[in-house]
């Protein structure tokens, strides 16, 4: 695990920006990790954290059931920064008052700076625009607290304790819409907490390689898919344990065009990672025959994947470890502790791996966010094309085919997906959007080819923008780009006579059609 000494702990009160706070602090070069809101003060002290940030959250501090931190933390010596709900906790704990605000503040607001010290040190602006999202506010400050800034609706938009160790802000400095938010976090982290820069992907790489190479005995098995996470995990492990790492690429036949060849090129040939390719396309297609229910298809893909993987492990073993490219948000969301992983996660990419192989799990990326994995991948020499590649669902094209997966629909889906990807790359749009793909069902429409009327498939093209896949908006593509995609699909993909563009956002639609 990473050095917690000198790091920043973010206590999670359920706010939507808790992860963002960690990412911003890490962006300043200081390790930050998320902890449960009730983590004991003594634990934080023992870990040697330099300071604590109390996140926002949806509750009201005056509700009996609302989450509260360990009281010792609020009375203790560790520097504290409370954001929104976290701020209100600090106010309440020291005898101030928090009430439902007469006017709620959501979205953009502005704060006038009264005192350029503490969080606002070095800020030259009179006013800063900032992001608010609250319905409660402090109505009376505890004794000794002073005001650093005011907003239209809050006379106490930013405050500081008499000893300059505790701060509270009603707005969200971690959100990009808050002007100079980074400078405020930097003031807290460096000036108040005295944290030192040390978190960088090159340090992480060095530490992790030495930690893994001294702790791992025996052979490690890693399933690679060509995606960013498993690729970075495998290159990292290869650095640590050399050819005691064996990667396996299972071709489900449900992958994007040229995926196996690409993995072979960059992972095996260019980076020298041992990868074996297992062609299981026929088995997957046979197992999917006659199935049209999306959940059933997902389950079958997961089960067949697990069977093929298990067979590989048994016939090529023995292995001691199973490597997975799990990322930090997955670890936190599944409620696991930060102890070295001990359970096999039913990762939806691989639909649950066999539990009776008695392999220990190694997850070298479990402290990292996606953007950090990309930077690490770049240091490890992975091509930009792989690092920037859009997410692709574990069950692959099976979820981009509505109804039964037939060889013909699979071919059309794969070719149409390739056209969409190619056009977006050509037009410089690929890296600006979250995902872009094509899907089809059993809909056939009448078309005319030459003088002949011909019934053919209708393909739907979907391009979405998103930050985290929880919500997504359809991409306002240019008519020229849509025209190019449509022409190329109908000209190049045999059997397609019609192309439509999806204009649904998530919610209510999901990103993938199934
Ligand atoms: P939905 O369709 O639920 O997808 O809006 C959200 C994001 O997750 C991806 N996705 C998957 N990824 N295994 C995965 O690894 C899956 O089974 C799976 N299903 C959806 C999807 O591409 C989108 O980015």
Coordinates of C-alpha atoms and ligand atoms in Angstrom, one line a residue:
X1 CA 0.0 0.0 0.0
X2 CA 1.0 3.6 -0.5
X3 CA 2.6 5.7 2.1
X4 CA -0.1 7.3 4.1
X5 CA 2.6 9.2 6.0
X6 CA 2.2 12.9 5.1
X7 CA -0.8 12.2 2.9
X8 CA -4.3 13.8 3.0
X9 CA -7.3 11.8 4.2
X10 CA -10.6 12.6 2.7
X11 CA -13.5 11.5 4.9
X12 CA -16.5 10.6 2.7
X13 CA -19.9 11.8 3.8
X14 CA -21.5 10.7 0.6
X15 CA -20.9 13.8 -1.5
X16 CA -20.9 13.4 -5.3
X17 CA -17.4 15.1 -5.4
X18 CA -15.6 13.0 -2.8
X19 CA -13.4 11.3 -5.4
X20 CA -12.8 14.5 -7.1
X21 CA -11.3 16.0 -3.9
X22 CA -8.8 13.1 -3.9
X23 CA -8.0 13.6 -7.5
X24 CA -7.4 17.3 -7.1
X25 CA -5.1 16.8 -4.1
X26 CA -3.1 14.1 -6.0
X27 CA -2.9 16.5 -8.9
X28 CA -1.0 18.8 -6.5
X29 CA 1.5 16.0 -6.0
X30 CA 0.3 14.7 -2.6
X31 CA -1.2 11.3 -2.1
X32 CA -4.9 11.5 -1.0
X33 CA -7.2 8.6 -0.2
X34 CA -10.9 8.3 0.7
X35 CA -11.9 6.9 4.1
X36 CA -15.2 6.1 5.7
X37 CA -16.6 9.2 7.5
X38 CA -16.4 7.6 10.9
X39 CA -12.7 6.5 10.7
X40 CA -11.3 6.9 14.2
X41 CA -9.1 9.9 14.9
X42 CA -6.5 7.6 16.4
X43 CA -6.3 5.6 13.1
X44 CA -5.7 8.7 11.1
X45 CA -3.0 9.8 13.6
X46 CA -1.3 6.4 13.4
X47 CA -1.3 6.5 9.7
X48 CA 0.5 9.8 9.9
X49 CA -1.8 11.8 7.7
X50 CA -0.9 15.5 7.4
X51 CA -4.5 16.7 7.3
X52 CA -8.1 15.8 6.8
X53 CA -10.7 17.0 4.4
X54 CA -14.4 16.5 5.3
X55 CA -16.3 16.0 2.1
X56 CA -19.8 17.3 1.2
X57 CA -22.8 15.1 1.5
X58 CA -26.5 15.1 1.1
X59 CA -27.5 14.9 4.8
X60 CA -28.3 17.8 7.2
X61 CA -26.1 18.0 10.2
X62 CA -29.0 18.6 12.5
X63 CA -30.8 15.4 11.5
X64 CA -30.4 12.7 14.1
X65 CA -29.4 10.0 11.6
X66 CA -26.9 12.2 9.8
X67 CA -23.3 10.9 9.5
X68 CA -20.8 12.4 12.0
X69 CA -17.1 12.0 12.3
X70 CA -15.2 10.9 15.4
X71 CA -15.6 13.8 17.9
X72 CA -11.9 13.6 18.7
X73 CA -11.1 14.6 15.1
X74 CA -13.0 17.9 15.5
X75 CA -11.2 18.6 18.8
X76 CA -7.8 17.2 17.8
X77 CA -4.7 18.8 16.3
X78 CA -4.9 17.6 12.7
X79 CA -5.6 20.4 10.3
X80 CA -9.2 20.2 8.9
X81 CA -10.9 21.5 5.8
X82 CA -14.6 21.1 5.7
X83 CA -16.4 21.4 2.4
X84 CA -20.1 22.2 2.4
X85 CA -21.6 19.4 4.7
X86 CA -18.1 18.9 6.1
X87 CA -18.0 22.7 6.9
X88 CA -21.3 22.5 8.6
X89 CA -20.1 19.7 10.8
X90 CA -17.2 21.8 12.0
X91 CA -19.5 24.7 12.7
X92 CA -21.9 22.6 14.7
X93 CA -19.2 20.8 16.6
X94 CA -17.8 24.0 18.0
X95 CA -21.1 25.5 19.1
X96 CA -22.2 27.4 16.0
X97 CA -25.6 27.0 14.3
X98 CA -26.6 25.4 11.0
X99 CA -30.0 25.8 9.5
X100 CA -31.9 25.3 6.4
X101 CA -31.0 28.2 4.2
X102 CA -33.7 30.8 3.4
X103 CA -32.5 30.6 -0.2
X104 CA -30.8 27.5 -1.5
X105 CA -27.7 28.0 -3.6
X106 CA -27.1 25.7 -6.5
X107 CA -24.7 26.2 -9.3
X108 CA -22.6 29.2 -10.0
X109 CA -22.3 31.9 -7.3
X110 CA -19.6 34.3 -6.3
X111 CA -17.6 34.9 -3.1
X112 CA -16.1 38.2 -2.1
X113 CA -12.8 37.8 -0.4
X114 CA -12.6 39.6 3.0
X115 CA -9.3 38.2 4.3
X116 CA -6.4 37.1 2.1
X117 CA -5.0 34.6 4.6
X118 CA -5.3 30.9 5.2
X119 CA -7.1 29.3 2.2
X120 CA -7.1 32.6 0.3
X121 CA -3.5 33.4 0.7
X122 CA -2.0 34.7 -2.5
X123 CA -5.4 35.2 -4.2
X124 CA -5.5 38.6 -5.9
X125 CA -9.1 38.6 -7.0
X126 CA -11.8 40.7 -5.3
X127 CA -14.4 38.1 -6.1
X128 CA -14.1 34.6 -7.2
X129 CA -16.8 32.6 -9.0
X130 CA -17.5 29.3 -7.3
X131 CA -19.7 26.3 -7.3
X132 CA -22.3 25.9 -4.6
X133 CA -24.7 23.0 -4.0
X134 CA -26.4 23.3 -0.6
X135 CA -29.7 23.8 1.1
X136 CA -28.3 24.3 4.6
X137 CA -25.9 27.0 5.8
X138 CA -24.2 28.3 8.9
X139 CA -26.3 30.9 10.6
X140 CA -24.1 31.5 13.6
X141 CA -20.3 31.0 13.8
X142 CA -18.6 29.4 16.8
X143 CA -16.7 31.7 18.9
X144 CA -13.2 32.5 17.6
X145 CA -14.0 31.7 14.0
X146 CA -13.4 34.4 11.5
X147 CA -14.9 35.0 8.1
X148 CA -12.6 34.8 5.0
X149 CA -15.3 35.4 2.4
X150 CA -19.0 36.1 1.9
X151 CA -21.4 35.2 -0.9
X152 CA -24.7 36.8 -1.8
X153 CA -26.7 34.3 0.3
X154 CA -24.1 33.5 2.9
X155 CA -22.3 35.8 5.2
X156 CA -20.0 32.9 6.2
X157 CA -19.1 31.4 2.8
X158 CA -15.5 30.7 4.0
X159 CA -14.3 30.6 7.6
X160 CA -11.2 29.8 9.6
X161 CA -10.7 28.9 13.3
X162 CA -8.7 31.1 15.6
X163 CA -5.6 28.9 15.5
X164 CA -5.7 28.7 11.7
X165 CA -5.9 24.9 11.8
X166 CA -9.5 24.4 10.8
X167 CA -11.3 25.8 7.7
X168 CA -14.7 25.6 6.3
X169 CA -16.1 26.5 2.9
X170 CA -19.7 26.5 1.8
X171 CA -18.7 26.1 -1.9
X172 CA -16.7 23.4 -3.6
X173 CA -13.1 24.2 -4.3
X174 CA -12.6 20.8 -6.0
X175 CA -14.9 21.5 -8.8
X176 CA -13.5 23.1 -12.0
X177 CA -16.1 25.8 -12.0
X178 CA -14.7 27.2 -8.8
X179 CA -12.1 29.8 -9.8
X180 CA -8.7 29.3 -8.1
X181 CA -10.0 26.2 -6.3
X182 CA -6.7 24.5 -6.8
X183 CA -4.9 27.4 -5.2
X184 CA -7.2 27.1 -2.1
X185 CA -6.5 23.4 -1.9
X186 CA -2.8 24.0 -2.3
X187 CA -2.8 26.5 0.5
X188 CA -4.5 24.0 2.8
X189 CA -2.3 21.0 1.8
X190 CA 1.1 22.8 1.8
X191 CA 0.8 25.8 4.0
X192 CA -1.6 24.5 6.6
X193 CA -0.9 20.8 6.6
X194 CA 2.8 21.1 5.7
X195 CA 2.5 18.2 3.2
X196 CA 5.4 17.5 0.9
X197 CA 5.1 16.8 -2.8
X198 CA 6.0 13.2 -3.5
X199 CA 3.1 11.6 -5.3
X200 CA 3.8 11.2 -9.0
X201 CA 3.4 8.3 -11.4
X202 CA 7.2 7.8 -11.7
X203 CA 7.5 7.5 -7.9
X204 CA 4.5 5.2 -7.9
X205 CA 6.1 3.1 -10.6
X206 CA 9.4 2.7 -8.8
X207 CA 7.8 1.9 -5.5
X208 CA 5.2 -0.5 -6.9
X209 CA 7.8 -2.4 -9.0
X210 CA 10.1 -2.9 -6.0
X211 CA 7.2 -3.8 -3.7
X212 CA 5.8 -6.4 -6.1
X213 CA 9.1 -7.9 -7.0
X214 CA 10.0 -8.5 -3.4
X215 CA 6.5 -9.8 -2.3
X216 CA 5.5 -12.0 -5.2
X217 CA 6.7 -15.5 -5.3
X218 CA 5.6 -17.9 -8.0
X219 CA 3.9 -17.3 -11.3
X220 CA 1.3 -14.7 -12.0
X221 CA -1.6 -15.1 -14.5
X222 CA -3.2 -12.0 -16.1
X223 CA -6.1 -11.9 -18.6
X224 CA -5.5 -9.0 -21.0
X225 CA -8.2 -7.6 -23.2
X226 CA -6.4 -4.8 -25.0
X227 CA -8.1 -2.2 -22.7
X228 CA -6.1 0.4 -20.8
X229 CA -6.3 -1.1 -17.4
X230 CA -5.3 -4.7 -18.1
X231 CA -2.6 -3.6 -20.5
X232 CA -1.0 -1.2 -17.9
X233 CA -1.3 -3.8 -15.1
X234 CA 0.4 -6.4 -17.2
X235 CA 3.3 -4.2 -18.3
X236 CA 3.8 -3.1 -14.7
X237 CA 3.8 -6.7 -13.5
X238 CA 6.2 -7.7 -16.2
X239 CA 8.6 -5.0 -15.0
X240 CA 8.3 -6.5 -11.5
X241 CA 8.4 -10.2 -12.0
X242 CA 9.6 -10.6 -15.6
X243 CA 8.6 -13.8 -17.3
X244 CA 7.0 -15.2 -14.2
X245 CA 4.0 -13.2 -15.5
X246 CA 1.9 -15.0 -18.1
X247 CA -0.8 -13.1 -19.9
X248 CA -3.6 -14.7 -21.8
X249 CA -5.8 -13.0 -24.4
X250 CA -9.1 -14.8 -24.9
X251 CA -10.5 -14.1 -28.3
X252 CA -14.3 -14.2 -27.7
X253 CA -15.0 -13.4 -31.3
X254 CA -17.0 -10.5 -29.8
X255 CA -14.2 -8.0 -30.0
X256 CA -13.5 -5.0 -32.1
X257 CA -11.8 -5.3 -35.5
X258 CA -8.1 -6.2 -35.3
X259 CA -8.0 -6.3 -31.4
X260 CA -6.0 -9.5 -31.1
X261 CA -3.5 -8.3 -33.7
X262 CA -3.1 -5.0 -32.0
X263 CA -2.5 -6.6 -28.6
X264 CA 0.0 -8.9 -30.1
X265 CA 1.8 -6.0 -31.7
X266 CA 2.1 -3.5 -28.8
X267 CA 2.2 -5.9 -25.8
X268 CA 4.1 -8.9 -27.1
X269 CA 6.3 -7.5 -29.9
X270 CA 7.0 -3.9 -28.8
X271 CA 6.9 -4.3 -25.0
X272 CA 8.0 -7.9 -24.7
X273 CA 5.2 -9.0 -22.4
X274 CA 4.5 -12.8 -22.7
X275 CA 1.0 -13.1 -24.0
X276 CA -0.7 -16.3 -25.3
X277 CA -3.7 -16.1 -27.6
X278 CA -6.6 -18.4 -27.1
X279 CA -9.1 -18.4 -30.0
X280 CA -12.5 -19.3 -28.4
X281 CA -14.7 -17.5 -30.9
X282 CA -16.6 -20.6 -32.1
X283 CA -17.3 -21.7 -28.5
X284 CA -18.7 -18.3 -27.6
X285 CA -20.8 -18.1 -30.8
X286 CA -22.2 -21.6 -30.2
X287 CA -23.0 -20.9 -26.6
X288 CA -24.9 -17.7 -27.6
X289 CA -26.9 -19.5 -30.3
X290 CA -30.7 -19.0 -29.8
X291 CA -30.3 -16.5 -27.0
X292 CA -31.8 -13.0 -27.3
X293 CA -32.3 -11.9 -23.7
X294 CA -29.6 -9.4 -22.9
X295 CA -29.0 -10.6 -19.3
X296 CA -28.8 -14.2 -20.5
X297 CA -26.3 -13.3 -23.1
X298 CA -24.2 -11.4 -20.6
X299 CA -24.3 -14.4 -18.2
X300 CA -23.3 -16.8 -20.9
X301 CA -20.4 -14.7 -22.1
X302 CA -19.2 -14.4 -18.5
X303 CA -19.6 -18.2 -17.8
X304 CA -17.8 -19.2 -21.0
X305 CA -15.0 -16.7 -20.4
X306 CA -14.5 -18.2 -16.9
X307 CA -14.5 -21.7 -18.3
X308 CA -11.9 -20.9 -20.9
X309 CA -9.8 -19.0 -18.5
X310 CA -10.0 -21.8 -15.9
X311 CA -9.0 -24.4 -18.5
X312 CA -6.0 -22.2 -19.5
X313 CA -4.9 -21.8 -15.9
X314 CA -5.2 -25.5 -15.2
X315 CA -3.3 -26.6 -18.3
X316 CA -0.6 -24.0 -18.1
X317 CA -0.2 -23.7 -14.4
X318 CA 0.6 -23.8 -11.6
X319 CA 0.0 -20.1 -10.9
X320 CA 0.1 -18.5 -7.5
X321 CA -1.5 -15.2 -8.4
X322 CA -4.2 -13.8 -10.5
X323 CA -3.6 -10.2 -11.6
X324 CA -6.5 -7.8 -12.2
X325 CA -6.6 -4.2 -13.4
X326 CA -9.0 -3.0 -10.7
X327 CA -9.0 0.8 -10.2
X328 CA -9.5 2.8 -7.1
X329 CA -13.1 3.8 -7.6
X330 CA -14.0 0.1 -8.0
X331 CA -12.3 -0.7 -4.7
X332 CA -14.1 2.0 -2.9
X333 CA -17.5 1.4 -4.5
X334 CA -17.4 -2.3 -3.6
X335 CA -16.7 -1.3 0.0
X336 CA -13.4 -3.2 0.3
X337 CA -10.8 -2.2 2.8
X338 CA -7.5 -1.0 1.7
X339 CA -5.9 -4.2 3.0
X340 CA -4.1 -6.2 0.3
X341 CA -6.8 -7.7 -1.8
X342 CA -7.9 -11.1 -0.6
X343 CA -11.1 -11.8 -2.5
X344 CA -11.7 -12.3 -6.2
X345 CA -13.9 -9.5 -7.3
X346 CA -16.7 -10.6 -9.6
X347 CA -15.4 -8.1 -12.1
X348 CA -18.0 -7.5 -14.7
X349 CA -15.4 -7.5 -17.4
X350 CA -14.8 -11.2 -17.0
X351 CA -18.1 -12.1 -15.5
X352 CA -16.8 -13.8 -12.4
X353 CA -13.6 -15.8 -12.4
X354 CA -13.5 -19.3 -11.0
X355 CA -13.0 -19.3 -7.2
X356 CA -11.6 -22.7 -6.9
X357 CA -8.3 -22.0 -8.5
X358 CA -7.1 -20.8 -5.1
X359 CA -5.1 -18.0 -6.7
X360 CA -4.3 -14.9 -4.7
X361 CA -5.3 -11.7 -6.3
X362 CA -2.8 -9.0 -7.1
X363 CA -4.3 -5.6 -8.2
X364 CA -1.4 -3.3 -8.9
X365 CA -3.6 -0.3 -10.0
X366 CA -6.0 -0.4 -7.1
X367 CA -4.8 2.9 -5.7
X368 CA -5.1 4.8 -9.0
X369 CA -7.7 6.8 -10.9
X370 CA -8.2 6.3 -14.6
X371 CA -6.2 9.4 -15.6
X372 CA -3.3 8.3 -13.4
X373 CA -3.4 4.9 -15.1
X374 CA -3.1 6.6 -18.4
X375 CA -0.1 8.6 -17.3
X376 CA 1.5 5.5 -15.8
X377 CA 0.8 3.7 -19.1
X378 CA 2.6 6.5 -21.0
X379 CA 5.7 6.2 -18.8
X380 CA 5.6 2.5 -19.3
X381 CA 5.7 3.0 -23.1
X382 CA 2.2 2.0 -24.1
X383 CA 1.1 3.7 -27.3
X384 CA -1.2 6.7 -27.1
X385 CA -3.7 4.9 -29.2
X386 CA -4.2 2.2 -26.5
X387 CA -4.2 4.7 -23.7
X388 CA -6.9 6.8 -25.3
X389 CA -9.0 4.0 -26.5
X390 CA -12.7 4.2 -25.6
X391 CA -14.2 1.9 -23.0
X392 CA -15.5 -1.4 -24.4
X393 CA -17.9 -3.6 -22.5
X394 CA -16.7 -7.0 -21.3
X395 CA -19.4 -8.9 -23.2
X396 CA -18.2 -7.1 -26.3
X397 CA -20.3 -6.8 -29.4
X398 CA -22.8 -9.3 -27.8
X399 CA -24.4 -6.2 -26.1
X400 CA -24.3 -4.2 -29.3
X401 CA -26.3 -6.8 -31.1
X402 CA -30.0 -6.7 -30.1
X403 CA -31.6 -10.1 -30.3
X404 CA -29.7 -13.2 -31.2
X405 CA -26.0 -13.0 -32.0
X406 CA -25.6 -14.4 -35.5
X407 CA -22.4 -14.5 -37.6
X408 CA -23.9 -12.1 -40.1
X409 CA -25.0 -9.5 -37.4
X410 CA -21.7 -9.9 -35.7
X411 CA -19.8 -9.2 -39.0
X412 CA -22.0 -6.1 -39.7
X413 CA -21.6 -4.8 -36.1
X414 CA -17.8 -5.2 -36.1
X415 CA -17.4 -3.6 -39.5
X416 CA -19.8 -0.7 -38.7
X417 CA -18.0 -0.1 -35.4
X418 CA -14.7 0.1 -37.2
X419 CA -16.1 2.7 -39.6
X420 CA -17.4 4.9 -36.7
X421 CA -14.1 4.7 -34.9
X422 CA -12.1 5.5 -38.1
X423 CA -14.2 8.5 -39.1
X424 CA -14.0 10.0 -35.6
X425 CA -10.3 9.5 -35.5
X426 CA -9.9 11.1 -39.0
X427 CA -12.1 14.0 -37.9
X428 CA -10.2 14.6 -34.7
X429 CA -13.4 13.9 -32.6
X430 CA -12.4 10.5 -31.1
X431 CA -10.5 11.9 -28.1
X432 CA -13.2 14.5 -27.4
X433 CA -16.0 12.0 -26.7
X434 CA -16.6 9.2 -24.2
X435 CA -17.7 6.5 -26.6
X436 CA -18.6 6.1 -30.2
X437 CA -20.0 2.9 -31.7
X438 CA -22.6 1.2 -33.9
X439 CA -25.2 -1.3 -33.0
X440 CA -28.0 -3.2 -34.7
X441 CA -31.0 -5.4 -34.1
X442 CA -33.1 -7.5 -36.3
X443 CA -34.8 -4.5 -38.0
X444 CA -34.7 -4.7 -41.7
X445 CA -35.7 -1.9 -44.0
X446 CA -36.3 -1.7 -47.7
X447 CA -33.6 0.0 -49.7
X448 CA -32.7 0.4 -53.3
X449 CA -29.4 -0.6 -54.8
X450 CA -29.0 0.3 -58.4
X451 CA -32.4 -0.5 -59.9
X452 CA -33.1 -3.2 -57.4
X453 CA -35.1 -3.0 -54.2
X454 CA -33.3 -4.8 -51.5
X455 CA -34.1 -5.4 -47.9
X456 CA -31.2 -4.8 -45.5
X457 CA -30.2 -4.1 -41.9
X458 CA -30.6 -0.8 -40.2
X459 CA -27.6 0.2 -38.1
X460 CA -27.7 2.8 -35.3
X461 CA -24.7 5.0 -34.7
X462 CA -24.2 6.4 -31.2
X463 CA -21.7 8.9 -30.0
X464 CA -21.8 10.1 -26.3
X465 CA -20.1 12.6 -24.1
X466 CA -19.7 11.7 -20.5
X467 CA -17.4 12.3 -17.5
X468 CA -17.8 9.0 -15.7
X469 CA -20.5 6.9 -17.6
X470 CA -23.0 7.5 -14.8
X471 CA -24.7 10.1 -17.0
X472 CA -24.1 10.8 -20.7
X473 CA -25.3 13.2 -23.3
X474 CA -25.5 12.5 -27.0
X475 CA -22.9 14.2 -29.0
X476 CA -24.0 17.0 -31.3
X477 CA -22.1 15.6 -34.3
X478 CA -21.6 17.7 -37.4
X479 CA -23.8 16.9 -40.4
X480 CA -20.7 16.3 -42.5
X481 CA -19.4 13.7 -40.1
X482 CA -22.7 11.9 -39.9
X483 CA -23.0 11.9 -43.6
X484 CA -19.5 10.5 -43.9
X485 CA -20.3 7.7 -41.4
X486 CA -23.6 6.9 -43.0
X487 CA -22.1 6.8 -46.6
X488 CA -19.2 4.6 -45.5
X489 CA -21.3 2.1 -43.6
X490 CA -23.8 1.6 -46.4
X491 CA -21.1 1.4 -49.0
X492 CA -18.6 -0.7 -47.2
X493 CA -20.7 -3.0 -44.9
X494 CA -22.5 -5.6 -47.0
X495 CA -26.1 -6.0 -46.0
X496 CA -26.8 -2.5 -44.5
X497 CA -29.2 -0.2 -46.3
X498 CA -30.0 2.4 -43.5
X499 CA -28.1 4.3 -40.8
X500 CA -29.7 6.2 -38.0
X501 CA -28.1 8.4 -35.3
X502 CA -29.1 7.9 -31.6
X503 CA -30.1 11.1 -29.8
X504 CA -30.9 9.7 -26.4
X505 CA -29.1 10.7 -23.3
X506 CA -28.5 8.6 -20.1
X507 CA -30.8 8.6 -18.3
X508 CA -33.2 7.4 -19.5
X509 CA -31.2 5.3 -22.0
X510 CA -28.0 3.5 -21.0
X511 CA -24.9 4.0 -23.0
X512 CA -24.8 0.5 -24.5
X513 CA -28.1 -0.6 -26.1
X514 CA -28.2 -3.7 -23.9
Ligands
LIG1 P1 -24.2 1.6 -19.6 O1 -24.6 0.9 -20.8 O2 -24.6 0.9 -18.4 O3 -22.6 1.6 -19.5 O4 -24.6 3.0 -19.6 C1 -21.8 2.3 -18.8 C2 -20.4 2.1 -19.2 O5 -20.0 0.8 -18.9 C3 -19.6 0.1 -20.0 N1 -20.2 -1.3 -19.9 C4 -19.5 -2.3 -19.5 N2 -18.2 -2.4 -19.2 N3 -18.5 -4.7 -18.8 C5 -17.7 -3.6 -18.8 O6 -16.6 -3.8 -18.5 C6 -19.9 -4.7 -19.1 O7 -20.6 -5.7 -19.0 C7 -20.3 -3.4 -19.5 N4 -21.6 -3.0 -19.8 C8 -21.4 -1.6 -20.1 C9 -20.2 0.9 -21.2 O8 -19.5 0.7 -22.4 C10 -20.1 2.3 -20.7 O9 -18.9 2.9 -20.9

